[in-house]
Short mmCIF file of C-alpha atoms in Angstrom, two decimals:
data_model
loop_
_atom_site.label_atom_id
_atom_site.label_comp_id
_atom_site.label_asym_id
_atom_site.label_seq_id
_atom_site.Cartn_x
_atom_site.Cartn_y
_atom_site.Cartn_z
CA UNK A 1 12.05 -1.87 -4.47
CA UNK A 2 10.88 -3.24 -8.05
CA UNK A 3 13.71 -2.91 -9.45
CA UNK A 4 15.28 -4.94 -6.35
CA UNK A 5 13.16 -7.21 -6.09
CA UNK A 6 13.54 -8.32 -10.20
CA UNK A 7 16.98 -8.51 -9.57
CA UNK A 8 16.22 -10.91 -6.48
CA UNK A 9 13.83 -13.17 -8.08
CA UNK A 10 15.62 -13.50 -10.91
CA UNK A 11 19.33 -14.32 -9.77
CA UNK A 12 17.26 -17.09 -6.95
CA UNK A 13 15.61 -18.91 -10.36
CA UNK A 14 11.97 -17.22 -10.02
CA UNK A 15 10.54 -17.29 -13.72
CA UNK A 16 9.37 -13.02 -13.13
CA UNK A 17 6.47 -11.30 -14.51
CA UNK A 18 6.32 -7.55 -13.85
CA UNK A 19 3.87 -4.00 -14.94
CA UNK A 20 5.19 -0.88 -15.41
CA UNK A 21 3.89 2.11 -16.74
CA UNK A 22 5.57 2.67 -20.12
CA UNK A 23 7.11 0.71 -23.14
CA UNK A 24 10.13 2.11 -21.40
CA UNK A 25 10.18 0.82 -17.89
CA UNK A 26 9.09 -2.36 -19.27
CA UNK A 27 11.86 -2.12 -20.95
CA UNK A 28 13.97 -1.50 -18.04
CA UNK A 29 12.22 -4.25 -16.13
CA UNK A 30 13.74 -6.71 -18.92
CA UNK A 31 16.93 -5.71 -18.66
CA UNK A 32 17.17 -6.47 -15.33
CA UNK A 33 15.74 -10.18 -15.41
CA UNK A 34 11.44 -10.22 -16.08
CA UNK A 35 10.95 -12.59 -18.28
CA UNK A 36 7.72 -11.31 -19.61
CA UNK A 37 6.72 -7.19 -18.88
CA UNK A 38 3.67 -5.59 -19.11
CA UNK A 39 2.55 -2.17 -19.84
CA UNK A 40 -0.57 -2.15 -17.49
CA UNK A 41 -2.01 1.01 -19.56
CA UNK A 42 -2.05 -0.86 -22.88
CA UNK A 43 -2.62 -4.51 -21.96
CA UNK A 44 -4.45 -6.28 -18.91
CA UNK A 45 -2.10 -8.37 -16.82
CA UNK A 46 -4.64 -10.40 -15.21
CA UNK A 47 -5.31 -11.77 -18.57
CA UNK A 48 -1.64 -12.38 -19.36
CA UNK A 49 -1.03 -14.68 -15.59
CA UNK A 50 -4.17 -16.38 -16.40
CA UNK A 51 -2.78 -18.06 -19.86
CA UNK A 52 0.18 -18.44 -17.63
CA UNK A 53 -1.54 -20.41 -15.14
CA UNK A 54 -1.62 -17.30 -12.62
CA UNK A 55 1.13 -15.63 -10.81
CA UNK A 56 1.96 -17.66 -6.99
CA UNK A 57 3.51 -14.63 -5.27
CA UNK A 58 2.18 -10.94 -5.91
CA UNK A 59 4.12 -7.77 -4.57
CA UNK A 60 2.07 -4.98 -4.79
CA UNK A 61 2.57 -1.63 -4.20
CA UNK A 62 -1.08 0.02 -5.46
CA UNK A 63 -3.80 -1.20 -3.75
CA UNK A 64 -6.98 -0.02 -4.34
CA UNK A 65 -8.42 -1.13 -7.02
CA UNK A 66 -5.72 -3.91 -8.18
CA UNK A 67 -6.71 -5.89 -5.39
CA UNK A 68 -9.22 -7.68 -6.20
CA UNK A 69 -7.84 -7.26 -9.95
CA UNK A 70 -4.68 -9.31 -8.33
CA UNK A 71 -6.73 -11.87 -6.33
CA UNK A 72 -7.53 -12.62 -10.17
CA UNK A 73 -4.28 -13.22 -11.44
CA UNK A 74 -3.05 -15.49 -8.60
CA UNK A 75 -2.57 -18.80 -9.25
CA UNK A 76 -4.88 -21.54 -6.91
CA UNK A 77 -2.60 -21.60 -3.34
CA UNK A 78 -1.01 -18.76 -4.71
CA UNK A 79 -0.32 -15.29 -2.07
CA UNK A 80 -0.52 -11.66 -2.35
CA UNK A 81 1.71 -9.69 -1.27
CA UNK A 82 0.81 -5.44 0.17
CA UNK A 83 3.47 -3.57 0.25
CA UNK A 84 1.77 -0.11 -0.47
CA UNK A 85 -0.85 1.25 -0.93
CA UNK A 86 -0.34 3.84 -4.30
CA UNK A 87 -4.11 3.90 -4.80
CA UNK A 88 -5.18 3.57 -1.25
CA UNK A 89 -6.55 0.79 1.21
CA UNK A 90 -9.58 -0.10 0.16
CA UNK A 91 -11.13 -2.56 -2.32
CA UNK A 92 -14.55 -4.73 -2.67
CA UNK A 93 -12.76 -8.32 -2.77
CA UNK A 94 -14.89 -12.07 -3.32
CA UNK A 95 -13.48 -13.79 0.00
CA UNK A 96 -15.08 -16.81 -1.44
CA UNK A 97 -12.06 -16.36 -3.94
CA UNK A 98 -9.97 -16.46 -0.80
CA UNK A 99 -11.27 -19.77 0.31
CA UNK A 100 -11.78 -21.72 -2.82
CA UNK A 101 -8.54 -21.66 -4.39
CA UNK A 102 -6.99 -21.18 -1.32
CA UNK A 103 -5.28 -17.81 -1.13
CA UNK A 104 -3.01 -15.82 1.25
CA UNK A 105 -3.07 -12.39 1.49
CA UNK A 106 -0.85 -10.33 3.66
CA UNK A 107 1.17 -6.99 4.04
CA UNK A 108 4.46 -6.10 5.06
CA UNK A 109 6.02 -3.12 5.78
CA UNK A 110 9.18 -2.77 8.30
CA UNK A 111 8.36 0.64 10.30
CA UNK A 112 6.06 -1.18 13.34
CA UNK A 113 8.66 -4.09 13.88
CA UNK A 114 10.77 -3.61 16.78
CA UNK A 115 14.47 -3.07 16.81
CA UNK A 116 15.02 -7.50 16.99
CA UNK A 117 13.11 -7.83 14.00
CA UNK A 118 15.24 -5.26 11.69
CA UNK A 119 18.16 -6.48 13.46
CA UNK A 120 17.38 -10.17 11.90
CA UNK A 121 16.41 -8.83 8.60
CA UNK A 122 19.80 -6.49 8.11
CA UNK A 123 20.99 -9.66 8.95
CA UNK A 124 19.68 -12.18 6.57
CA UNK A 125 20.02 -9.11 4.11
CA UNK A 126 24.07 -9.00 4.73
CA UNK A 127 24.24 -13.15 4.58
CA UNK A 128 22.20 -13.52 1.63
CA UNK A 129 22.12 -10.07 -0.91
CA UNK A 130 25.40 -8.48 0.40
CA UNK A 131 27.52 -11.55 -1.55
CA UNK A 132 24.80 -11.40 -4.51
CA UNK A 133 25.97 -6.97 -4.60
CA UNK A 134 29.81 -7.70 -4.30
CA UNK A 135 29.54 -10.00 -7.02
CA UNK A 136 27.88 -7.46 -9.26
CA UNK A 137 24.80 -10.27 -9.81
CA UNK A 138 22.79 -7.51 -8.35
CA UNK A 139 23.25 -3.81 -7.61
CA UNK A 140 21.03 -0.91 -7.23
CA UNK A 141 19.14 1.77 -10.41
CA UNK A 142 20.31 4.94 -10.27
CA UNK A 143 18.08 7.28 -12.44
CA UNK A 144 19.76 10.41 -11.39
CA UNK A 145 22.02 12.50 -8.63
CA UNK A 146 20.86 16.31 -7.74
CA UNK A 147 22.61 17.99 -5.01
CA UNK A 148 20.33 19.34 -2.27
CA UNK A 149 20.39 22.49 -2.90
CA UNK A 150 18.43 21.47 -6.51
CA UNK A 151 15.73 19.05 -4.73
CA UNK A 152 12.86 21.29 -5.92
CA UNK A 153 13.89 19.81 -9.33
CA UNK A 154 14.81 15.93 -7.53
CA UNK A 155 10.78 16.50 -6.48
CA UNK A 156 9.39 17.15 -9.91
CA UNK A 157 11.57 14.74 -11.80
CA UNK A 158 10.43 12.00 -9.39
CA UNK A 159 6.49 13.86 -9.41
CA UNK A 160 6.76 12.72 -13.54
CA UNK A 161 6.93 9.52 -12.78
CA UNK A 162 9.18 8.83 -15.90
CA UNK A 163 12.50 8.13 -13.55
CA UNK A 164 13.32 4.27 -12.86
CA UNK A 165 15.05 3.70 -10.27
CA UNK A 166 16.46 6.01 -7.40
CA UNK A 167 16.52 9.85 -7.39
CA UNK A 168 19.51 10.71 -5.32
CA UNK A 169 20.12 14.44 -3.02
CA UNK A 170 24.10 14.49 -2.96
CA UNK A 171 24.82 16.37 0.20
#
């Protein structure tokens, strides 16, 4: 999701700031079109974003303690979109910031949506994103391919969190 979001936002002229857990992953983000890539293990993305005036939109997969930090990193009138909860769905946040800074906090996931809603999303992707793929302006980022018989190795690679992009099983 992250590598695709970076490419799409960049193609559409958006300033992209990303976070990643290693310098290698930060370099990959920059190569995909991010303007700034913050290694969250060595730098504080909240400070960096506040110095930039805050983020207008944060797409977050982490959740947990990052929710309150993301809110601090938002610009006034900013939006936080939660798409996963790798660190859990619970957090303590100050809702006064939400009101006084006019922030929007929302979530998005495909699973519970109706077939009709999914079809509309697919149509929009075909119209907006597929031409970018066909023109080579964006591309899927592939890390590695494993045979189905080596699925255990693929899982080990994924769990090591050192991959960048998709890990594919060939059937």
